[in-house]
């Protein structure tokens, strides 16, 4: 039999004296009691924001894109900034569930469920922006390639914008499947614990008749592996293709070959920051500190300092190449409009640098990685920084076009542009509040899977193994 | 219980082979030097020194990849690699040796060859005065900075690598079995590993490939270039680790390193081959799509000219083969297939470095000659000789490493 052992030097992934039953109790409790007042307040604020977003979109659809302040050179503004920002946030969940699964990072089990849910909601939010930006949204189906009656008018297969349609819809589909299949055993658990008929019926339907038989588990596990394999390239491809939206264009500041991997790193960076924001609150509100431990928070902060530094390396590479290229246009884009604090949008570049590159460096220190206040504050700072990054890329490159006569135009959003963005927050949090109420926010079955290796009380039991000489140990347990 | 073999003794055959390879390499070096190296024909001279240069840089970077692997797994608190950790450690002892060789070659090119070389056009003072672009870059592309940065880069890789290996020796000491000692050991490893990784990011993942390699085409630039170089050298580096592990296994060492560990190394080889391809594609596609002559100039003669064959060979060996062959689980657990793939990948990325350097030094004609293989044999011979020695210096199993037991029961 495979020995359940890990080094005593590793922090437990589940704290406290837990057994399988206790795990089920702890995680199911929030679903089985009435929501708190705090939940209602949060939920209604989210719905209100969502309604404001709906109104803003209504204005835009009824009166046209003129409701926004986009202008002759700044044809993309807050809308595409927000699109890329949300898509980026939607990277952490699938990274945690797929890539960290392949890397066998046990700590992913504490946070993967909520992170995957967050991913799905973030992608839904992201999708709104290009959709409503079309103006005539009733023509949206034109993006799909099918033989049509519009003459020989096919979509442009050479356009990265079209690749986005495929990349994002594929990503969304696979992420949704991954998340949902993971939920099946847990839905089964909730169904079996249900006290009312309606509840039993509803959770019975969504659990697809999960019985917990060996056959089910076997198929469940193979499916998880297949989906992990599929999702891994998808995590990279989505933001790669988003970066192509810019990098294929001959626009100074956009056309740079490092964009694909650098966008992916940035996406993971912002995704983890959003997971941190949510987890720090969630663990407290639902009393899940034993499952989302300081060790989990620290691990995610390590990912943040790593990806933040990768992004920093890319920023500096770009800046250096802007100079090194000795190309007048590149130099103008990087040194006049961006890195120059006194240019019209200089503030956004330095905001980005401070939030994304300089501030995450505090996570080199263990004490700060394990401090919840610092973590929460930094997670917000990082997401502000990542919003700035997209704004810098889009607006600073566009507002200084090749045509100097258009230069004086300064772009700032209207209330409805901002309303649309706020509305996307409303959508995101409405979904998240519903998720937190009706879904198990931690994967019960997966926690049970690591419990006997990494649970605090179980680790104590195998402590003596540490003292055995290696050869004896190997003789006994190696395969 | 029979004791396991954990003290490597250099087999006579290995010594003979390494010395034979070194002799063949030296012969090629001497003949090359006599016929090309001191030739009055600048073109021949460039070929000789260019060949030395790409080989020395390639072998230096793939051996440094071993130290990168150790530091990255240390920072990630990895446990699975501990049973074979001494192997990449031994490979990383090549960094100072190959570093010194690369340093001498680079310095000769910069300071000894005069300004007529085609290797670094930016050395030509007349060209720089008459060329606005080169003049603008001279703050970065100048001999003084080149010297300084090269010394710093190689020096700190060697120093921090030495420090990591020194720390690793503590794992042979029973004192480490104590929990507190283990904690402090992990902590000190983490500190040095993070210093190494940061310096690695500032050199291999950014400045060094610009300075040593990209500046061969002094007008051309691509922001992806350094990450691409990193991916190319790292995947070959991990293949080198695999090759040594398989060799040691065949000789009866590394009892606790099983096909489970090999499987995971195979995953690294597979994943980083795909990652390399991803960077390759991103760089190529974006330049192709924008179709600006100052960028496409790099690929023009590589895709259409003399390097066409090598250009496609590069993708076939480094992408098509790994994805098709290493995809299967059974392939990654098969010693023969893994040996074949490791050799193929090391060769493939050697070809990649060849086209990166020689494609710019001599764009008009391509072709691997006896000189290329001869010099490569020299480096391979040196590597076998010195890595063998380094392996024999310490036990192969860091018995008291805090994660060693996790590694022993590792299964994938």
PDB file of N, CA and C in Angstrom, chain B residues 182-265:
ATOM      1  N   UNK B 182      17.015  20.782  10.246  1.00  0.00           N
ATOM      2  CA  UNK B 182      16.403  20.633   8.924  1.00  0.00           C
ATOM      3  C   UNK B 182      15.750  21.921   8.477  1.00  0.00           C
ATOM      4  N   UNK B 183      15.058  22.561   9.408  1.00  0.00           N
ATOM      5  CA  UNK B 183      14.373  23.809   9.101  1.00  0.00           C
ATOM      6  C   UNK B 183      15.362  24.884   8.667  1.00  0.00           C
ATOM      7  N   UNK B 184      16.437  24.977   9.434  1.00  0.00           N
ATOM      8  CA  UNK B 184      17.437  25.999   9.124  1.00  0.00           C
ATOM      9  C   UNK B 184      18.114  25.689   7.785  1.00  0.00           C
ATOM     10  N   UNK B 185      18.295  24.391   7.519  1.00  0.00           N
ATOM     11  CA  UNK B 185      18.896  23.965   6.250  1.00  0.00           C
ATOM     12  C   UNK B 185      18.027  24.420   5.073  1.00  0.00           C
ATOM     13  N   UNK B 186      16.724  24.160   5.192  1.00  0.00           N
ATOM     14  CA  UNK B 186      15.797  24.548   4.121  1.00  0.00           C
ATOM     15  C   UNK B 186      15.835  26.068   3.949  1.00  0.00           C
ATOM     16  N   UNK B 187      15.851  26.759   5.069  1.00  0.00           N
ATOM     17  CA  UNK B 187      15.835  28.225   5.015  1.00  0.00           C
ATOM     18  C   UNK B 187      17.070  28.766   4.305  1.00  0.00           C
ATOM     19  N   UNK B 188      18.253  28.241   4.676  1.00  0.00           N
ATOM     20  CA  UNK B 188      19.479  28.758   4.050  1.00  0.00           C
ATOM     21  C   UNK B 188      19.523  28.414   2.569  1.00  0.00           C
ATOM     22  N   UNK B 189      19.017  27.226   2.234  1.00  0.00           N
ATOM     23  CA  UNK B 189      18.921  26.871   0.813  1.00  0.00           C
ATOM     24  C   UNK B 189      18.032  27.843   0.058  1.00  0.00           C
ATOM     25  N   UNK B 190      16.908  28.182   0.713  1.00  0.00           N
ATOM     26  CA  UNK B 190      15.945  29.071   0.065  1.00  0.00           C
ATOM     27  C   UNK B 190      16.571  30.432  -0.228  1.00  0.00           C
ATOM     28  N   UNK B 191      17.326  30.947   0.730  1.00  0.00           N
ATOM     29  CA  UNK B 191      17.929  32.269   0.540  1.00  0.00           C
ATOM     30  C   UNK B 191      18.888  32.254  -0.647  1.00  0.00           C
ATOM     31  N   UNK B 192      19.798  31.290  -0.664  1.00  0.00           N
ATOM     32  CA  UNK B 192      20.767  31.261  -1.766  1.00  0.00           C
ATOM     33  C   UNK B 192      20.071  30.985  -3.093  1.00  0.00           C
ATOM     34  N   UNK B 193      19.090  30.081  -3.059  1.00  0.00           N
ATOM     35  CA  UNK B 193      18.384  29.754  -4.303  1.00  0.00           C
ATOM     36  C   UNK B 193      17.667  30.989  -4.843  1.00  0.00           C
ATOM     37  N   UNK B 194      17.082  31.789  -3.953  1.00  0.00           N
ATOM     38  CA  UNK B 194      16.372  32.950  -4.487  1.00  0.00           C
ATOM     39  C   UNK B 194      17.358  33.967  -5.061  1.00  0.00           C
ATOM     40  N   UNK B 195      18.535  34.093  -4.418  1.00  0.00           N
ATOM     41  CA  UNK B 195      19.535  34.998  -4.995  1.00  0.00           C
ATOM     42  C   UNK B 195      19.938  34.526  -6.389  1.00  0.00           C
ATOM     43  N   UNK B 196      20.122  33.214  -6.501  1.00  0.00           N
ATOM     44  CA  UNK B 196      20.500  32.675  -7.807  1.00  0.00           C
ATOM     45  C   UNK B 196      19.404  32.953  -8.839  1.00  0.00           C
ATOM     46  N   UNK B 197      18.158  32.694  -8.450  1.00  0.00           N
ATOM     47  CA  UNK B 197      17.061  32.860  -9.407  1.00  0.00           C
ATOM     48  C   UNK B 197      16.945  34.318  -9.849  1.00  0.00           C
ATOM     49  N   UNK B 198      17.102  35.239  -8.902  1.00  0.00           N
ATOM     50  CA  UNK B 198      17.012  36.652  -9.272  1.00  0.00           C
ATOM     51  C   UNK B 198      18.133  37.008 -10.252  1.00  0.00           C
ATOM     52  N   UNK B 199      19.329  36.545  -9.929  1.00  0.00           N
ATOM     53  CA  UNK B 199      20.443  36.862 -10.826  1.00  0.00           C
ATOM     54  C   UNK B 199      20.265  36.175 -12.178  1.00  0.00           C
ATOM     55  N   UNK B 200      19.706  34.978 -12.141  1.00  0.00           N
ATOM     56  CA  UNK B 200      19.412  34.251 -13.377  1.00  0.00           C
ATOM     57  C   UNK B 200      18.434  35.067 -14.232  1.00  0.00           C
ATOM     58  N   UNK B 201      17.400  35.629 -13.574  1.00  0.00           N
ATOM     59  CA  UNK B 201      16.424  36.444 -14.295  1.00  0.00           C
ATOM     60  C   UNK B 201      17.064  37.683 -14.903  1.00  0.00           C
ATOM     61  N   UNK B 202      18.005  38.272 -14.162  1.00  0.00           N
ATOM     62  CA  UNK B 202      18.646  39.490 -14.665  1.00  0.00           C
ATOM     63  C   UNK B 202      19.694  39.202 -15.739  1.00  0.00           C
ATOM     64  N   UNK B 203      20.092  37.935 -15.858  1.00  0.00           N
ATOM     65  CA  UNK B 203      21.113  37.613 -16.866  1.00  0.00           C
ATOM     66  C   UNK B 203      20.536  36.738 -17.977  1.00  0.00           C
ATOM     67  N   UNK B 204      20.323  35.457 -17.668  1.00  0.00           N
ATOM     68  CA  UNK B 204      19.892  34.531 -18.730  1.00  0.00           C
ATOM     69  C   UNK B 204      18.534  34.941 -19.311  1.00  0.00           C
ATOM     70  N   UNK B 205      17.606  35.389 -18.453  1.00  0.00           N
ATOM     71  CA  UNK B 205      16.276  35.720 -18.960  1.00  0.00           C
ATOM     72  C   UNK B 205      16.192  37.154 -19.476  1.00  0.00           C
ATOM     73  N   UNK B 206      17.297  37.854 -19.539  1.00  0.00           N
ATOM     74  CA  UNK B 206      17.225  39.210 -20.113  1.00  0.00           C
ATOM     75  C   UNK B 206      18.547  39.614 -20.755  1.00  0.00           C
ATOM     76  N   UNK B 207      19.465  40.172 -19.979  1.00  0.00           N
ATOM     77  CA  UNK B 207      20.613  40.873 -20.580  1.00  0.00           C
ATOM     78  C   UNK B 207      21.611  40.004 -21.328  1.00  0.00           C
ATOM     79  N   UNK B 208      21.949  38.833 -20.770  1.00  0.00           N
ATOM     80  CA  UNK B 208      23.052  38.073 -21.360  1.00  0.00           C
ATOM     81  C   UNK B 208      22.801  37.637 -22.810  1.00  0.00           C
ATOM     82  N   UNK B 209      21.631  37.066 -23.119  1.00  0.00           N
ATOM     83  CA  UNK B 209      21.413  36.728 -24.536  1.00  0.00           C
ATOM     84  C   UNK B 209      21.417  37.961 -25.464  1.00  0.00           C
ATOM     85  N   UNK B 210      20.964  39.112 -24.960  1.00  0.00           N
ATOM     86  CA  UNK B 210      21.034  40.309 -25.812  1.00  0.00           C
ATOM     87  C   UNK B 210      22.479  40.624 -26.141  1.00  0.00           C
ATOM     88  N   UNK B 211      23.282  40.577 -25.086  1.00  0.00           N
ATOM     89  CA  UNK B 211      24.665  41.020 -25.226  1.00  0.00           C
ATOM     90  C   UNK B 211      25.498  40.028 -26.024  1.00  0.00           C
ATOM     91  N   UNK B 212      25.390  38.752 -25.671  1.00  0.00           N
ATOM     92  CA  UNK B 212      26.249  37.755 -26.301  1.00  0.00           C
ATOM     93  C   UNK B 212      25.746  37.331 -27.679  1.00  0.00           C
ATOM     94  N   UNK B 213      24.433  37.204 -27.807  1.00  0.00           N
ATOM     95  CA  UNK B 213      23.908  36.564 -29.018  1.00  0.00           C
ATOM     96  C   UNK B 213      23.139  37.519 -29.930  1.00  0.00           C
ATOM     97  N   UNK B 214      22.197  38.257 -29.350  1.00  0.00           N
ATOM     98  CA  UNK B 214      21.349  39.083 -30.217  1.00  0.00           C
ATOM     99  C   UNK B 214      22.163  40.185 -30.884  1.00  0.00           C
ATOM    100  N   UNK B 215      23.232  40.626 -30.227  1.00  0.00           N
ATOM    101  CA  UNK B 215      24.011  41.735 -30.783  1.00  0.00           C
ATOM    102  C   UNK B 215      24.847  41.312 -31.985  1.00  0.00           C
ATOM    103  N   UNK B 216      24.797  40.009 -32.346  1.00  0.00           N
ATOM    104  CA  UNK B 216      25.470  39.605 -33.588  1.00  0.00           C
ATOM    105  C   UNK B 216      24.757  40.259 -34.771  1.00  0.00           C
ATOM    106  N   UNK B 217      23.442  40.431 -34.639  1.00  0.00           N
ATOM    107  CA  UNK B 217      22.683  41.237 -35.614  1.00  0.00           C
ATOM    108  C   UNK B 217      22.418  42.575 -34.938  1.00  0.00           C
ATOM    109  N   UNK B 218      23.333  43.506 -35.004  1.00  0.00           N
ATOM    110  CA  UNK B 218      23.205  44.668 -34.105  1.00  0.00           C
ATOM    111  C   UNK B 218      22.027  45.579 -34.430  1.00  0.00           C
ATOM    112  N   UNK B 219      21.466  45.466 -35.616  1.00  0.00           N
ATOM    113  CA  UNK B 219      20.321  46.330 -35.907  1.00  0.00           C
ATOM    114  C   UNK B 219      19.007  45.705 -35.489  1.00  0.00           C
ATOM    115  N   UNK B 220      19.033  44.395 -35.412  1.00  0.00           N
ATOM    116  CA  UNK B 220      17.792  43.662 -35.193  1.00  0.00           C
ATOM    117  C   UNK B 220      17.495  43.546 -33.701  1.00  0.00           C
ATOM    118  N   UNK B 221      16.221  43.465 -33.355  1.00  0.00           N
ATOM    119  CA  UNK B 221      15.874  43.283 -31.950  1.00  0.00           C
ATOM    120  C   UNK B 221      14.551  42.540 -31.849  1.00  0.00           C
ATOM    121  N   UNK B 222      14.424  41.792 -30.754  1.00  0.00           N
ATOM    122  CA  UNK B 222      13.159  41.126 -30.478  1.00  0.00           C
ATOM    123  C   UNK B 222      13.087  40.964 -28.966  1.00  0.00           C
ATOM    124  N   UNK B 223      11.992  41.438 -28.378  1.00  0.00           N
ATOM    125  CA  UNK B 223      11.893  41.379 -26.915  1.00  0.00           C
ATOM    126  C   UNK B 223      11.837  39.938 -26.410  1.00  0.00           C
ATOM    127  N   UNK B 224      11.405  39.023 -27.270  1.00  0.00           N
ATOM    128  CA  UNK B 224      11.274  37.628 -26.844  1.00  0.00           C
ATOM    129  C   UNK B 224      12.613  36.919 -26.745  1.00  0.00           C
ATOM    130  N   UNK B 225      13.622  37.471 -27.381  1.00  0.00           N
ATOM    131  CA  UNK B 225      14.867  36.747 -27.638  1.00  0.00           C
ATOM    132  C   UNK B 225      15.438  36.024 -26.414  1.00  0.00           C
ATOM    133  N   UNK B 226      15.493  36.698 -25.278  1.00  0.00           N
ATOM    134  CA  UNK B 226      16.152  36.094 -24.115  1.00  0.00           C
ATOM    135  C   UNK B 226      15.329  34.968 -23.517  1.00  0.00           C
ATOM    136  N   UNK B 227      14.037  35.136 -23.462  1.00  0.00           N
ATOM    137  CA  UNK B 227      13.206  34.067 -22.900  1.00  0.00           C
ATOM    138  C   UNK B 227      13.275  32.839 -23.803  1.00  0.00           C
ATOM    139  N   UNK B 228      13.367  33.127 -25.090  1.00  0.00           N
ATOM    140  CA  UNK B 228      13.515  32.039 -26.060  1.00  0.00           C
ATOM    141  C   UNK B 228      14.832  31.292 -25.802  1.00  0.00           C
ATOM    142  N   UNK B 229      15.894  32.036 -25.621  1.00  0.00           N
ATOM    143  CA  UNK B 229      17.201  31.425 -25.366  1.00  0.00           C
ATOM    144  C   UNK B 229      17.164  30.614 -24.075  1.00  0.00           C
ATOM    145  N   UNK B 230      16.507  31.167 -23.074  1.00  0.00           N
ATOM    146  CA  UNK B 230      16.376  30.446 -21.807  1.00  0.00           C
ATOM    147  C   UNK B 230      15.656  29.113 -22.024  1.00  0.00           C
ATOM    148  N   UNK B 231      14.513  29.157 -22.724  1.00  0.00           N
ATOM    149  CA  UNK B 231      13.737  27.931 -22.923  1.00  0.00           C
ATOM    150  C   UNK B 231      14.570  26.897 -23.667  1.00  0.00           C
ATOM    151  N   UNK B 232      15.290  27.355 -24.678  1.00  0.00           N
ATOM    152  CA  UNK B 232      16.093  26.451 -25.488  1.00  0.00           C
ATOM    153  C   UNK B 232      17.165  25.782 -24.629  1.00  0.00           C
ATOM    154  N   UNK B 233      17.852  26.568 -23.813  1.00  0.00           N
ATOM    155  CA  UNK B 233      18.938  25.985 -23.036  1.00  0.00           C
ATOM    156  C   UNK B 233      18.400  25.158 -21.867  1.00  0.00           C
ATOM    157  N   UNK B 234      17.273  25.545 -21.301  1.00  0.00           N
ATOM    158  CA  UNK B 234      16.786  24.794 -20.143  1.00  0.00           C
ATOM    159  C   UNK B 234      16.278  23.404 -20.524  1.00  0.00           C
ATOM    160  N   UNK B 235      15.566  23.327 -21.649  1.00  0.00           N
ATOM    161  CA  UNK B 235      15.034  22.007 -22.022  1.00  0.00           C
ATOM    162  C   UNK B 235      16.189  21.060 -22.351  1.00  0.00           C
ATOM    163  N   UNK B 236      17.248  21.602 -22.946  1.00  0.00           N
ATOM    164  CA  UNK B 236      18.422  20.760 -23.203  1.00  0.00           C
ATOM    165  C   UNK B 236      19.110  20.417 -21.894  1.00  0.00           C
ATOM    166  N   UNK B 237      19.116  21.353 -20.963  1.00  0.00           N
ATOM    167  CA  UNK B 237      19.741  21.118 -19.667  1.00  0.00           C
ATOM    168  C   UNK B 237      19.051  20.010 -18.898  1.00  0.00           C
ATOM    169  N   UNK B 238      17.732  19.996 -18.922  1.00  0.00           N
ATOM    170  CA  UNK B 238      17.010  18.959 -18.175  1.00  0.00           C
ATOM    171  C   UNK B 238      17.208  17.600 -18.867  1.00  0.00           C
ATOM    172  N   UNK B 239      17.364  17.628 -20.185  1.00  0.00           N
ATOM    173  CA  UNK B 239      17.636  16.381 -20.908  1.00  0.00           C
ATOM    174  C   UNK B 239      19.007  15.833 -20.524  1.00  0.00           C
ATOM    175  N   UNK B 240      19.927  16.733 -20.290  1.00  0.00           N
ATOM    176  CA  UNK B 240      21.268  16.320 -19.874  1.00  0.00           C
ATOM    177  C   UNK B 240      21.205  15.633 -18.507  1.00  0.00           C
ATOM    178  N   UNK B 241      20.398  16.174 -17.622  1.00  0.00           N
ATOM    179  CA  UNK B 241      20.218  15.557 -16.305  1.00  0.00           C
ATOM    180  C   UNK B 241      19.658  14.146 -16.490  1.00  0.00           C
ATOM    181  N   UNK B 242      18.660  14.026 -17.355  1.00  0.00           N
ATOM    182  CA  UNK B 242      18.044  12.714 -17.605  1.00  0.00           C
ATOM    183  C   UNK B 242      19.093  11.722 -18.092  1.00  0.00           C
ATOM    184  N   UNK B 243      19.925  12.184 -18.984  1.00  0.00           N
ATOM    185  CA  UNK B 243      20.932  11.309 -19.574  1.00  0.00           C
ATOM    186  C   UNK B 243      21.904  10.778 -18.515  1.00  0.00           C
ATOM    187  N   UNK B 244      22.339  11.658 -17.644  1.00  0.00           N
ATOM    188  CA  UNK B 244      23.263  11.245 -16.582  1.00  0.00           C
ATOM    189  C   UNK B 244      22.585  10.284 -15.615  1.00  0.00           C
ATOM    190  N   UNK B 245      21.328  10.554 -15.308  1.00  0.00           N
ATOM    191  CA  UNK B 245      20.619   9.657 -14.390  1.00  0.00           C
ATOM    192  C   UNK B 245      20.519   8.264 -14.980  1.00  0.00           C
ATOM    193  N   UNK B 246      20.181   8.208 -16.259  1.00  0.00           N
ATOM    194  CA  UNK B 246      20.042   6.895 -16.902  1.00  0.00           C
ATOM    195  C   UNK B 246      21.386   6.175 -16.920  1.00  0.00           C
ATOM    196  N   UNK B 247      22.437   6.929 -17.187  1.00  0.00           N
ATOM    197  CA  UNK B 247      23.772   6.323 -17.188  1.00  0.00           C
ATOM    198  C   UNK B 247      24.083   5.723 -15.817  1.00  0.00           C
ATOM    199  N   UNK B 248      23.838   6.515 -14.769  1.00  0.00           N
ATOM    200  CA  UNK B 248      24.149   6.048 -13.419  1.00  0.00           C
ATOM    201  C   UNK B 248      23.278   4.852 -13.024  1.00  0.00           C
ATOM    202  N   UNK B 249      22.020   4.887 -13.433  1.00  0.00           N
ATOM    203  CA  UNK B 249      21.128   3.759 -13.157  1.00  0.00           C
ATOM    204  C   UNK B 249      21.686   2.490 -13.814  1.00  0.00           C
ATOM    205  N   UNK B 250      22.123   2.645 -15.066  1.00  0.00           N
ATOM    206  CA  UNK B 250      22.654   1.480 -15.787  1.00  0.00           C
ATOM    207  C   UNK B 250      23.890   0.918 -15.119  1.00  0.00           C
ATOM    208  N   UNK B 251      24.613   1.787 -14.418  1.00  0.00           N
ATOM    209  CA  UNK B 251      25.823   1.326 -13.736  1.00  0.00           C
ATOM    210  C   UNK B 251      25.497   0.806 -12.336  1.00  0.00           C
ATOM    211  N   UNK B 252      24.226   0.805 -11.990  1.00  0.00           N
ATOM    212  CA  UNK B 252      23.837   0.241 -10.697  1.00  0.00           C
ATOM    213  C   UNK B 252      23.780   1.242  -9.558  1.00  0.00           C
ATOM    214  N   UNK B 253      23.910   2.520  -9.877  1.00  0.00           N
ATOM    215  CA  UNK B 253      23.801   3.526  -8.816  1.00  0.00           C
ATOM    216  C   UNK B 253      22.372   4.039  -8.713  1.00  0.00           C
ATOM    217  N   UNK B 254      22.173   5.034  -7.855  1.00  0.00           N
ATOM    218  CA  UNK B 254      20.879   5.699  -7.698  1.00  0.00           C
ATOM    219  C   UNK B 254      19.745   4.686  -7.480  1.00  0.00           C
ATOM    220  N   UNK B 255      19.915   3.865  -6.466  1.00  0.00           N
ATOM    221  CA  UNK B 255      18.944   2.794  -6.227  1.00  0.00           C
ATOM    222  C   UNK B 255      17.532   3.326  -6.016  1.00  0.00           C
ATOM    223  N   UNK B 256      17.434   4.499  -5.398  1.00  0.00           N
ATOM    224  CA  UNK B 256      16.094   4.998  -5.078  1.00  0.00           C
ATOM    225  C   UNK B 256      15.478   5.856  -6.178  1.00  0.00           C
ATOM    226  N   UNK B 257      16.265   6.119  -7.202  1.00  0.00           N
ATOM    227  CA  UNK B 257      15.695   6.855  -8.329  1.00  0.00           C
ATOM    228  C   UNK B 257      15.048   5.824  -9.236  1.00  0.00           C
ATOM    229  N   UNK B 258      13.738   5.945  -9.397  1.00  0.00           N
ATOM    230  CA  UNK B 258      13.024   4.910 -10.138  1.00  0.00           C
ATOM    231  C   UNK B 258      12.419   5.500 -11.402  1.00  0.00           C
ATOM    232  N   UNK B 259      11.650   4.682 -12.073  1.00  0.00           N
ATOM    233  CA  UNK B 259      10.994   5.203 -13.286  1.00  0.00           C
ATOM    234  C   UNK B 259       9.962   6.280 -12.940  1.00  0.00           C
ATOM    235  N   UNK B 260       9.575   6.325 -11.666  1.00  0.00           N
ATOM    236  CA  UNK B 260       8.663   7.405 -11.259  1.00  0.00           C
ATOM    237  C   UNK B 260       9.358   8.759 -11.414  1.00  0.00           C
ATOM    238  N   UNK B 261      10.603   8.807 -10.972  1.00  0.00           N
ATOM    239  CA  UNK B 261      11.356  10.063 -11.086  1.00  0.00           C
ATOM    240  C   UNK B 261      11.652  10.365 -12.552  1.00  0.00           C
ATOM    241  N   UNK B 262      12.019   9.302 -13.272  1.00  0.00           N
ATOM    242  CA  UNK B 262      12.327   9.493 -14.694  1.00  0.00           C
ATOM    243  C   UNK B 262      11.095  10.016 -15.430  1.00  0.00           C
ATOM    244  N   UNK B 263       9.963   9.492 -15.043  1.00  0.00           N
ATOM    245  CA  UNK B 263       8.704   9.924 -15.646  1.00  0.00           C
ATOM    246  C   UNK B 263       8.517  11.435 -15.485  1.00  0.00           C
ATOM    247  N   UNK B 264       8.804  11.908 -14.267  1.00  0.00           N
ATOM    248  CA  UNK B 264       8.626  13.339 -14.026  1.00  0.00           C
ATOM    249  C   UNK B 264       9.640  14.175 -14.798  1.00  0.00           C
ATOM    250  N   UNK B 265      10.852  13.670 -14.927  1.00  0.00           N
ATOM    251  CA  UNK B 265      11.830  14.401 -15.745  1.00  0.00           C
ATOM    252  C   UNK B 265      11.356  14.408 -17.195  1.00  0.00           C
TER     253      UNK B 265
END
